[in-house]
Tab-separated table of C-alpha atoms and ligand atoms in Angstrom:
chain	number	residue	atom	x	y	z
C	1	MET	CA	-33.574	-9.166	6.120
C	2	THR	CA	-30.415	-11.364	5.950
C	3	HIS	CA	-29.818	-12.831	2.618
C	4	ARG	CA	-28.223	-16.196	2.358
C	5	ARG	CA	-25.281	-16.484	0.334
C	6	ARG	CA	-24.582	-18.616	-2.557
C	7	ALA	CA	-21.252	-19.860	-3.997
C	8	PHE	CA	-20.606	-17.589	-7.190
C	9	HIS	CA	-17.748	-16.174	-8.760
C	10	PRO	CA	-17.523	-12.477	-7.279
C	11	GLN	CA	-18.158	-11.051	-10.701
C	12	THR	CA	-21.809	-12.921	-10.494
C	13	SER	CA	-22.219	-12.056	-6.865
C	14	SER	CA	-21.501	-8.263	-7.341
C	15	VAL	CA	-24.885	-8.414	-9.418
C	16	SER	CA	-26.981	-11.025	-7.733
C	17	GLU	CA	-26.084	-11.158	-4.090
C	18	GLY	CA	-27.242	-9.083	-1.020
C	19	PHE	CA	-30.895	-9.006	-1.907
C	20	ASP	CA	-33.622	-11.649	-2.043
C	21	PRO	CA	-36.713	-10.555	-4.017
C	22	SER	CA	-39.057	-12.792	-1.838
C	23	LEU	CA	-38.390	-10.460	1.129
C	24	SER	CA	-39.742	-7.382	-1.084
C	25	VAL	CA	-42.875	-8.186	-3.030
C	26	MET	CA	-40.658	-10.008	-5.551
C	27	ALA	CA	-39.049	-6.780	-6.848
C	28	VAL	CA	-35.933	-7.831	-8.839
C	29	ARG	CA	-33.893	-4.912	-7.520
C	30	PRO	CA	-33.828	-3.735	-3.863
C	31	PRO	CA	-36.338	-1.066	-2.783
C	32	ILE	CA	-35.185	1.968	-0.433
C	33	TYR	CA	-36.296	1.727	3.109
C	34	PRO	CA	-36.133	5.345	4.114
C	35	VAL	CA	-37.386	4.509	7.566
C	36	SER	CA	-36.053	5.457	11.123
C	37	THR	CA	-37.682	2.954	13.446
C	38	TYR	CA	-39.112	-0.631	12.980
C	39	ALA	CA	-42.000	-2.266	14.711
C	40	PHE	CA	-41.576	-5.303	17.099
C	41	SER	CA	-43.991	-8.196	17.001
C	42	SER	CA	-43.947	-8.400	20.844
C	43	ALA	CA	-42.324	-6.990	23.932
C	44	ALA	CA	-40.294	-9.847	24.385
C	45	GLN	CA	-38.836	-9.718	20.788
C	46	ALA	CA	-37.724	-5.848	21.371
C	47	ALA	CA	-36.038	-6.962	24.363
C	48	HIS	CA	-34.196	-10.014	22.780
C	49	TYR	CA	-33.342	-7.709	19.717
C	50	PHE	CA	-31.775	-5.253	22.121
C	51	GLU	CA	-29.764	-7.834	23.860
C	52	LEU	CA	-28.421	-9.272	20.494
C	53	ALA	CA	-27.515	-5.635	19.351
C	54	LEU	CA	-25.549	-4.941	22.624
C	55	GLY	CA	-23.986	-8.237	22.269
C	56	LYS	CA	-25.714	-9.635	25.646
C	57	THR	CA	-26.984	-12.684	23.987
C	58	GLU	CA	-25.316	-14.851	21.165
C	59	ARG	CA	-27.311	-14.983	17.873
C	60	ALA	CA	-28.781	-18.585	17.223
C	61	PRO	CA	-27.461	-20.041	14.004
C	62	GLY	CA	-29.149	-18.734	11.041
C	63	GLU	CA	-30.906	-15.919	13.221
C	64	ASP	CA	-31.353	-12.292	11.984
C	65	PRO	CA	-30.085	-9.602	14.146
C	66	GLY	CA	-33.551	-7.991	13.838
C	67	LEU	CA	-34.219	-4.464	12.871
C	68	ILE	CA	-34.610	-1.913	15.531
C	69	TYR	CA	-33.635	1.691	14.711
C	70	ALA	CA	-31.849	2.929	11.433
C	71	ARG	CA	-28.615	4.183	13.268
C	72	LEU	CA	-28.135	0.737	14.583
C	73	ASN	CA	-28.941	-1.104	11.192
C	74	ASN	CA	-31.167	-0.474	8.214
C	75	PRO	CA	-32.204	-2.885	5.382
C	76	ASN	CA	-30.345	-1.058	2.637
C	77	ALA	CA	-26.916	-0.941	4.761
C	78	GLU	CA	-27.354	-4.677	5.484
C	79	MET	CA	-28.124	-5.628	1.718
C	80	PHE	CA	-25.090	-3.459	0.648
C	81	GLU	CA	-22.979	-5.278	3.490
C	82	ASP	CA	-24.084	-8.622	2.189
C	83	ALA	CA	-23.240	-7.668	-1.281
C	84	LEU	CA	-19.761	-6.622	-0.313
C	85	THR	CA	-19.379	-9.694	1.759
C	86	ALA	CA	-20.210	-11.899	-1.297
C	87	VAL	CA	-17.553	-10.091	-3.468
C	88	GLU	CA	-14.707	-9.789	-0.963
C	89	LYS	CA	-12.477	-12.895	-1.054
C	90	ASP	CA	-12.430	-14.772	2.555
C	91	ALA	CA	-14.839	-12.064	3.911
C	92	ASN	CA	-17.726	-13.325	6.233
C	93	ALA	CA	-19.012	-9.870	7.329
C	94	ALA	CA	-18.988	-6.285	6.302
C	95	ALA	CA	-20.163	-3.040	7.955
C	96	ALA	CA	-21.154	0.168	6.042
C	97	PHE	CA	-20.338	3.836	7.138
C	98	SER	CA	-21.398	7.208	6.366
C	99	SER	CA	-18.060	7.915	5.018
C	100	GLY	CA	-14.564	6.413	4.439
C	101	MET	CA	-13.154	8.457	7.398
C	102	SER	CA	-16.075	7.196	9.591
C	103	ALA	CA	-15.174	3.715	8.492
C	104	ILE	CA	-11.526	4.452	9.633
C	105	THR	CA	-12.297	6.478	12.794
C	106	THR	CA	-15.201	4.010	13.985
C	107	THR	CA	-13.116	1.033	13.480
C	108	LEU	CA	-9.896	2.713	15.157
C	109	LEU	CA	-11.825	3.808	18.119
C	110	SER	CA	-13.471	0.310	18.400
C	111	LEU	CA	-10.080	-1.313	18.543
C	112	ALA	CA	-7.481	1.152	20.143
C	113	LYS	CA	-7.850	2.110	23.765
C	114	PRO	CA	-6.025	4.844	25.720
C	115	GLY	CA	-2.524	3.907	26.268
C	116	GLN	CA	-2.174	1.738	23.364
C	117	LYS	CA	-0.600	2.411	19.995
C	118	ILE	CA	-1.292	2.287	16.117
C	119	LEU	CA	1.639	1.504	13.834
C	120	TYR	CA	1.301	2.658	10.170
C	121	GLU	CA	3.422	3.332	7.188
C	122	ARG	CA	3.438	6.386	5.267
C	123	PRO	CA	1.876	7.857	3.019
C	124	VAL	CA	-1.815	7.500	4.150
C	125	TYR	CA	-4.552	9.542	2.823
C	126	GLY	CA	-4.459	13.081	4.329
C	127	GLY	CA	-7.537	12.950	6.460
C	128	THR	CA	-6.301	9.546	8.062
C	129	ASP	CA	-2.888	11.127	8.612
C	130	HIS	CA	-4.737	14.152	10.374
C	131	PHE	CA	-6.785	11.758	12.716
C	132	PHE	CA	-3.424	9.977	13.427
C	133	ARG	CA	-1.414	12.844	14.369
C	134	HIS	CA	-3.880	15.359	15.748
C	135	MET	CA	-6.831	13.537	17.173
C	136	LEU	CA	-5.625	10.146	18.382
C	137	PRO	CA	-3.204	11.673	20.799
C	138	GLU	CA	-6.031	13.738	22.327
C	139	LEU	CA	-7.249	10.185	23.191
C	140	LYS	CA	-4.104	8.929	24.441
C	141	VAL	CA	-3.504	6.871	21.308
C	142	GLU	CA	-0.254	7.132	19.924
C	143	ALA	CA	0.199	6.865	16.033
C	144	ILE	CA	3.582	5.655	15.101
C	145	ALA	CA	4.907	5.967	11.602
C	146	VAL	CA	7.018	2.974	10.619
C	147	SER	CA	9.509	3.450	7.764
C	148	PRO	CA	9.655	1.076	4.849
C	149	GLY	CA	11.327	-2.085	5.902
C	150	GLY	CA	11.053	-1.114	9.601
C	151	TRP	CA	8.134	-3.336	10.452
C	152	ALA	CA	9.949	-6.241	12.356
C	153	GLU	CA	11.783	-3.655	14.712
C	154	ALA	CA	8.826	-1.557	15.294
C	155	ALA	CA	6.540	-4.603	16.152
C	156	ARG	CA	8.989	-5.798	18.639
C	157	THR	CA	9.627	-2.391	20.233
C	158	HIS	CA	5.981	-1.832	20.553
C	159	ALA	CA	4.749	-5.417	21.037
C	160	ARG	CA	3.059	-4.975	24.379
C	161	GLU	CA	0.951	-1.759	23.426
C	162	VAL	CA	0.382	-2.271	19.847
C	163	ALA	CA	-3.496	-2.289	19.205
C	164	VAL	CA	-3.622	-2.180	15.364
C	165	ALA	CA	-1.402	-2.145	12.432
C	166	TYR	CA	-2.603	0.166	9.669
C	167	VAL	CA	-1.557	0.417	6.124
C	168	GLU	CA	-2.741	1.623	2.781
C	169	THR	CA	-1.558	-0.582	-0.290
C	170	PRO	CA	-1.498	1.053	-2.952
C	171	ALA	CA	-0.935	4.109	-0.851
C	172	ASN	CA	-2.418	7.510	-1.734
C	173	PRO	CA	-1.064	9.145	-3.725
C	174	THR	CA	2.201	7.339	-4.621
C	175	LEU	CA	0.747	4.182	-5.133
C	176	ARG	CA	3.605	2.489	-3.147
C	177	MET	CA	2.855	-1.112	-2.283
C	178	LEU	CA	3.479	-3.112	0.858
C	179	ASP	CA	3.854	-6.839	1.162
C	180	LEU	CA	0.921	-7.880	3.471
C	181	GLU	CA	2.076	-11.321	4.086
C	182	ALA	CA	5.534	-10.163	5.102
C	183	LEU	CA	3.847	-7.683	7.426
C	184	ARG	CA	1.638	-10.263	9.028
C	185	GLY	CA	4.838	-12.275	9.518
C	186	CYS	CA	6.644	-9.399	11.450
C	187	LEU	CA	3.366	-8.938	13.543
C	188	ASP	CA	2.950	-12.476	14.451
C	189	ALA	CA	6.884	-12.930	15.168
C	190	ALA	CA	6.873	-9.930	17.586
C	191	VAL	CA	3.515	-10.610	19.338
C	192	SER	CA	2.764	-14.254	20.049
C	193	ASP	CA	0.138	-14.066	22.694
C	194	ARG	CA	-2.504	-12.409	20.696
C	195	ARG	CA	-3.308	-11.512	16.960
C	196	VAL	CA	-2.592	-7.722	16.300
C	197	PRO	CA	-5.351	-6.557	14.002
C	198	LEU	CA	-3.981	-5.719	10.332
C	199	LEU	CA	-6.145	-3.230	8.831
C	200	VAL	CA	-5.607	-2.517	5.010
C	201	ASP	CA	-7.025	0.531	3.285
C	202	ASN	CA	-7.889	-1.203	-0.017
C	203	THR	CA	-9.498	1.895	-1.733
C	204	PHE	CA	-7.318	2.172	-4.627
C	205	LEU	CA	-7.674	-1.523	-5.889
C	206	GLY	CA	-11.092	-2.584	-4.401
C	207	PRO	CA	-12.195	-6.058	-3.915
C	208	VAL	CA	-11.738	-6.505	-7.677
C	209	PHE	CA	-7.897	-6.258	-7.885
C	210	GLN	CA	-6.704	-7.067	-4.367
C	211	SER	CA	-8.000	-9.283	-1.480
C	212	PRO	CA	-6.152	-8.207	1.599
C	213	LEU	CA	-7.984	-10.693	3.784
C	214	LYS	CA	-6.362	-13.704	1.792
C	215	HIS	CA	-2.925	-11.965	2.432
C	216	GLY	CA	-3.108	-11.832	6.268
C	217	ALA	CA	-5.222	-8.592	6.924
C	218	ASP	CA	-7.997	-8.943	9.478
C	219	ILE	CA	-9.745	-5.813	8.043
C	220	ALA	CA	-10.150	-4.561	4.420
C	221	LEU	CA	-11.241	-0.861	4.523
C	222	TYR	CA	-12.914	1.376	1.682
C	223	SER	CA	-13.711	4.772	0.988
C	224	ALA	CA	-16.833	3.490	-0.817
C	225	THR	CA	-17.119	7.128	-2.067
C	226	LYS	CA	-14.595	5.902	-4.606
C	227	PHE	CA	-14.726	2.872	-6.753
C	228	LEU	CA	-17.494	1.177	-4.820
C	229	GLY	CA	-19.757	3.974	-5.531
C	230	GLY	CA	-18.109	4.618	-8.788
C	231	HIS	CA	-20.124	7.758	-9.821
C	232	SER	CA	-18.830	10.644	-7.652
C	233	ASP	CA	-22.563	11.081	-6.483
C	234	LEU	CA	-22.154	9.687	-2.891
C	235	VAL	CA	-19.917	9.688	0.340
C	236	ALA	CA	-19.737	6.501	2.175
C	237	GLY	CA	-17.253	3.757	3.525
C	238	ALA	CA	-17.157	0.206	4.431
C	239	ILE	CA	-15.092	-2.602	6.104
C	240	THR	CA	-14.925	-6.329	5.615
C	241	ALA	CA	-13.609	-9.017	7.726
C	242	SER	CA	-13.175	-12.759	7.730
C	243	ASP	CA	-14.027	-12.859	11.608
C	244	PRO	CA	-17.775	-11.804	12.109
C	245	ALA	CA	-17.026	-11.037	15.712
C	246	LEU	CA	-14.618	-8.335	14.803
C	247	VAL	CA	-17.276	-6.741	12.593
C	248	ALA	CA	-19.848	-6.917	15.341
C	249	GLN	CA	-17.546	-5.154	17.608
C	250	VAL	CA	-16.945	-2.125	15.148
C	251	LYS	CA	-20.667	-2.061	14.472
C	252	THR	CA	-21.428	-1.627	18.291
C	253	THR	CA	-19.135	1.265	18.123
C	254	ARG	CA	-20.868	2.457	14.826
C	255	ALA	CA	-24.235	2.405	16.684
C	256	PHE	CA	-23.009	4.773	19.378
C	257	LEU	CA	-21.098	7.210	17.043
C	258	GLY	CA	-23.929	7.148	14.560
C	259	THR	CA	-21.754	6.589	11.745
C	260	ILE	CA	-23.648	3.973	9.579
C	261	CYS	CA	-24.668	4.518	6.011
C	262	GLU	CA	-27.986	5.943	5.590
C	263	PRO	CA	-30.630	3.916	3.352
C	264	PHE	CA	-30.558	6.023	0.112
C	265	THR	CA	-26.755	6.014	-0.003
C	266	ALA	CA	-26.523	2.452	0.665
C	267	TRP	CA	-29.197	1.740	-1.869
C	268	LEU	CA	-27.050	3.747	-4.346
C	269	LEU	CA	-24.030	1.730	-3.370
C	270	GLN	CA	-25.600	-1.539	-4.083
C	271	ARG	CA	-26.930	-0.406	-7.348
C	272	SER	CA	-23.133	0.474	-7.990
C	273	MET	CA	-21.843	-3.056	-6.938
C	274	ALA	CA	-23.528	-4.616	-10.116
C	275	THR	CA	-21.063	-2.773	-12.337
C	276	LEU	CA	-18.073	-2.666	-9.975
C	277	TRP	CA	-16.092	-5.348	-12.189
C	278	LEU	CA	-16.991	-3.619	-15.545
C	279	ARG	CA	-16.088	-0.103	-14.414
C	280	MET	CA	-12.823	-1.106	-12.573
C	281	THR	CA	-11.703	-3.306	-15.566
C	282	LYS	CA	-12.496	-0.855	-18.111
C	283	GLN	CA	-10.693	1.972	-16.059
C	284	SER	CA	-7.582	-0.424	-15.314
C	285	LYS	CA	-7.112	-1.116	-18.971
C	286	ASN	CA	-7.515	2.800	-19.958
C	287	ALA	CA	-4.880	3.499	-17.317
C	288	SER	CA	-2.425	0.969	-18.371
C	289	ARG	CA	-2.501	2.364	-21.833
C	290	LEU	CA	-2.192	5.855	-20.660
C	291	ALA	CA	0.643	5.226	-18.050
C	292	GLU	CA	3.014	3.999	-20.950
C	293	ILE	CA	2.190	6.723	-23.161
C	294	VAL	CA	2.709	9.542	-20.238
C	295	LYS	CA	5.931	7.795	-19.284
C	296	ALA	CA	7.436	8.519	-22.808
C	297	HIS	CA	6.707	12.188	-22.679
C	298	PRO	CA	9.743	14.612	-21.881
C	299	ALA	CA	7.951	16.628	-19.254
C	300	VAL	CA	7.646	13.416	-17.028
C	301	ARG	CA	10.396	12.781	-14.641
C	302	ASP	CA	8.606	9.541	-13.180
C	303	VAL	CA	5.410	7.604	-13.260
C	304	HIS	CA	4.038	5.723	-10.405
C	305	TYR	CA	1.988	3.045	-11.806
C	306	PRO	CA	1.867	-0.598	-11.062
C	307	THR	CA	2.969	-2.345	-14.318
C	308	LEU	CA	5.909	0.387	-14.392
C	309	PHE	CA	7.288	-0.745	-11.058
C	310	VAL	CA	10.707	-2.436	-10.881
C	311	GLY	CA	12.358	-4.486	-7.975
C	312	ASP	CA	10.490	-5.094	-4.829
C	313	GLN	CA	7.577	-3.034	-5.658
C	314	ALA	CA	6.969	-5.034	-8.936
C	315	ARG	CA	7.299	-8.338	-7.003
C	316	ILE	CA	4.646	-7.331	-4.481
C	317	PHE	CA	2.398	-6.005	-7.340
C	318	GLN	CA	2.587	-9.348	-9.054
C	319	LYS	CA	2.197	-11.393	-5.965
C	320	GLN	CA	-0.797	-9.476	-4.324
C	321	CYS	CA	-2.744	-7.812	-7.091
C	322	THR	CA	-4.469	-9.070	-10.012
C	323	ALA	CA	-4.554	-5.817	-12.125
C	324	PRO	CA	-2.776	-2.400	-11.785
C	325	GLY	CA	-6.030	-0.382	-11.419
C	326	SER	CA	-6.733	3.181	-12.550
C	327	MET	CA	-4.743	5.304	-10.389
C	328	ILE	CA	-1.592	7.033	-11.920
C	329	ALA	CA	0.931	9.415	-10.176
C	330	ILE	CA	3.041	11.329	-12.397
C	331	ASP	CA	6.194	13.380	-11.186
C	332	LEU	CA	6.720	16.346	-13.521
C	333	HIS	CA	10.475	17.626	-13.974
C	334	GLY	CA	9.326	21.132	-13.497
C	335	GLY	CA	8.147	20.795	-9.930
C	336	ARG	CA	5.064	22.659	-8.748
C	337	GLU	CA	4.742	25.211	-11.556
C	338	ALA	CA	4.781	22.332	-14.202
C	339	ALA	CA	2.180	20.399	-12.356
C	340	PHE	CA	-0.132	23.706	-12.047
C	341	ARG	CA	0.401	24.263	-15.765
C	342	PHE	CA	-0.522	20.794	-16.521
C	343	LEU	CA	-3.532	20.570	-14.318
C	344	ASP	CA	-4.731	24.216	-15.640
C	345	SER	CA	-4.369	22.996	-19.228
C	346	LEU	CA	-6.768	19.862	-19.020
C	347	GLU	CA	-10.060	20.137	-20.858
C	348	LEU	CA	-11.541	16.679	-20.675
C	349	VAL	CA	-10.026	15.494	-17.242
C	350	ARG	CA	-11.451	17.395	-14.553
C	351	LEU	CA	-9.415	19.134	-12.107
C	352	ALA	CA	-10.761	17.698	-8.731
C	353	VAL	CA	-9.980	15.685	-5.568
C	354	SER	CA	-11.406	12.381	-5.152
C	355	LEU	CA	-11.168	9.341	-7.363
C	356	GLY	CA	-12.719	6.102	-8.529
C	357	GLY	CA	-15.499	7.637	-10.535
C	358	VAL	CA	-16.416	7.057	-14.006
C	359	GLU	CA	-15.068	10.287	-15.061
C	360	SER	CA	-11.262	11.099	-15.148
C	361	LEU	CA	-10.128	13.482	-12.388
C	362	ALA	CA	-6.626	14.897	-11.589
C	363	CYS	CA	-5.192	16.894	-8.748
C	364	HIS	CA	-1.949	18.035	-7.234
C	365	PRO	CA	-1.975	16.292	-3.826
C	366	LEU	CA	0.997	18.301	-2.210
C	367	THR	CA	-1.215	21.308	-2.019
C	368	THR	CA	-4.605	19.570	-1.738
C	369	THR	CA	-5.291	15.912	-0.273
C	370	ALA	CA	-1.672	15.756	1.351
C	371	SER	CA	-1.423	19.454	2.263
C	372	GLU	CA	-1.615	18.775	6.005
C	373	MET	CA	1.224	16.214	5.889
C	374	SER	CA	4.573	17.079	7.737
C	375	GLU	CA	7.552	17.910	5.710
C	376	GLU	CA	9.160	14.595	6.867
C	377	ASP	CA	5.865	12.601	5.963
C	378	LEU	CA	5.917	14.201	2.529
C	379	ARG	CA	9.512	13.340	1.985
C	380	GLU	CA	9.123	9.779	3.387
C	381	GLY	CA	5.981	9.341	1.489
C	382	GLY	CA	7.686	10.477	-1.880
C	383	VAL	CA	4.850	13.261	-2.115
C	384	THR	CA	6.926	15.891	-4.423
C	385	GLU	CA	6.094	19.450	-5.646
C	386	GLY	CA	5.845	17.863	-9.242
C	387	LEU	CA	3.634	15.220	-8.316
C	388	VAL	CA	-0.134	15.299	-9.887
C	389	ARG	CA	-2.423	12.283	-9.292
C	390	ILE	CA	-4.884	10.889	-12.105
C	391	SER	CA	-7.924	8.676	-11.443
C	392	VAL	CA	-8.880	7.382	-15.035
C	393	GLY	CA	-12.447	7.043	-15.780
C	394	VAL	CA	-14.268	4.837	-18.423
C	395	GLU	CA	-14.066	7.382	-21.150
C	396	TYR	CA	-12.523	6.471	-24.759
C	397	TRP	CA	-8.903	6.147	-23.941
C	398	ARG	CA	-7.707	8.148	-27.032
C	399	ASP	CA	-9.673	11.208	-26.086
C	400	LEU	CA	-7.870	10.818	-22.476
C	401	GLN	CA	-4.539	10.375	-24.377
C	402	LYS	CA	-5.093	13.778	-26.284
C	403	ASP	CA	-6.079	15.704	-23.308
C	404	LEU	CA	-3.204	14.267	-21.069
C	405	VAL	CA	-0.607	14.845	-23.858
C	406	ALA	CA	-1.709	18.339	-24.638
C	407	ALA	CA	-1.475	19.307	-20.932
C	408	LEU	CA	1.880	17.679	-20.739
C	409	ASP	CA	3.131	19.557	-23.649
C	410	ALA	CA	1.952	22.801	-21.921
C	411	ALA	CA	3.741	21.702	-18.681
C	412	ARG	CA	7.372	21.644	-20.327
Z	501	PLP	C1	-7.178	5.932	0.314
Z	501	PLP	C2	-8.363	6.809	1.045
Z	501	PLP	N1	-8.867	6.308	2.220
Z	501	PLP	C3	-9.832	6.997	2.732
Z	501	PLP	C4	-10.384	8.173	2.293
Z	501	PLP	C5	-11.316	8.683	3.073
Z	501	PLP	O1	-12.637	8.630	2.273
Z	501	PLP	P1	-13.929	9.569	2.574
Z	501	PLP	O2	-13.655	10.768	1.701
Z	501	PLP	O3	-15.107	8.839	1.885
Z	501	PLP	O4	-14.223	9.929	3.850
Z	501	PLP	C6	-9.849	8.725	1.110
Z	501	PLP	C7	-10.458	9.890	0.613
Z	501	PLP	O5	-9.922	10.454	-0.477
Z	501	PLP	C8	-8.992	7.917	0.527
Z	501	PLP	O6	-8.414	8.267	-0.661
């Protein structure tokens, strides 16, 4: 099923790569393969495919891994993986998952062993935070929160046991950015006998506006539920990497945990890839306009949005990202009460968690997506009582402006 990649700009690849019509009765778009198991041409072929799947035999150059059973691989997941590999700069492999959380948990369970440590910077998505603080310790893996600016020391202190460095940039929900090249430098300086895998949750900017692999990351990770899917009609996850062996290792864990993306969802994802650039570019333009307008409103204490960053955050944005994206976090003067009034007054923007869809959404992270975070993590992460998070969609921006300004008026 493997599709041979061609050298196009990612904008073109997002439409045309990952699918070869000659493999599917010359259909111009991919069919769905809702199939659980695949026939082998011989018993020897079955044995060979299993050896390949279990990593007991190396794949010959250009050899397909061979379809076995849909929990190990399926054509739709593979086609989406090929499409994502083609659009992610410096990627040579990808893996699709049943959710962003299963991408995170499967990858970390594959890379970190009992007795080892994961270093991460706050804030991270609430589900990730829960996994780090409540579930990994039960498996004897310690997740250590590193304060901004503390990476050099943390990497030195935990050099022997660090299995993975994990960051979200921009982080959910405050859009705090982290300099990936500087972080790579800290890890390499502290640990010289091996490369510590750096995982970057790139959900907020997607492969369109930020290329973590180019800046020293080993794995770029996505909640594909968000911008990759883009229509709030599926739940999925993905990783990409430059090193195919790293992805192969994670795929082995995925096969045993059963966390692969099923065919229909993978098909929807591949369909969405064709409009990824259009959607994200339009959403980012909308958000840039709205962030400026919202900042000027008297109910607003602060706006977290990349084009409004100053100092080091602005430097990182300019160096690492090609556009600000469509997530805006607004800190309101009136704290939680004002935030709730604002959210309850919205008419066009829907009050919902999640993000990255074609429709605009807003939520109050402190009492929803980040509600399980500790007091210290909330403080360190800048998640305040008055913070609301807005995911800007593709609507006409003046309609969004009217809705947001009316809700801000109500929040005064
Ligand atoms: C930044 C980030 N990473 C990971 C996830 C988890 O993804 P999923 O909900 O697809 O499991 C989310 C979900 O909101 C997220 O915002």
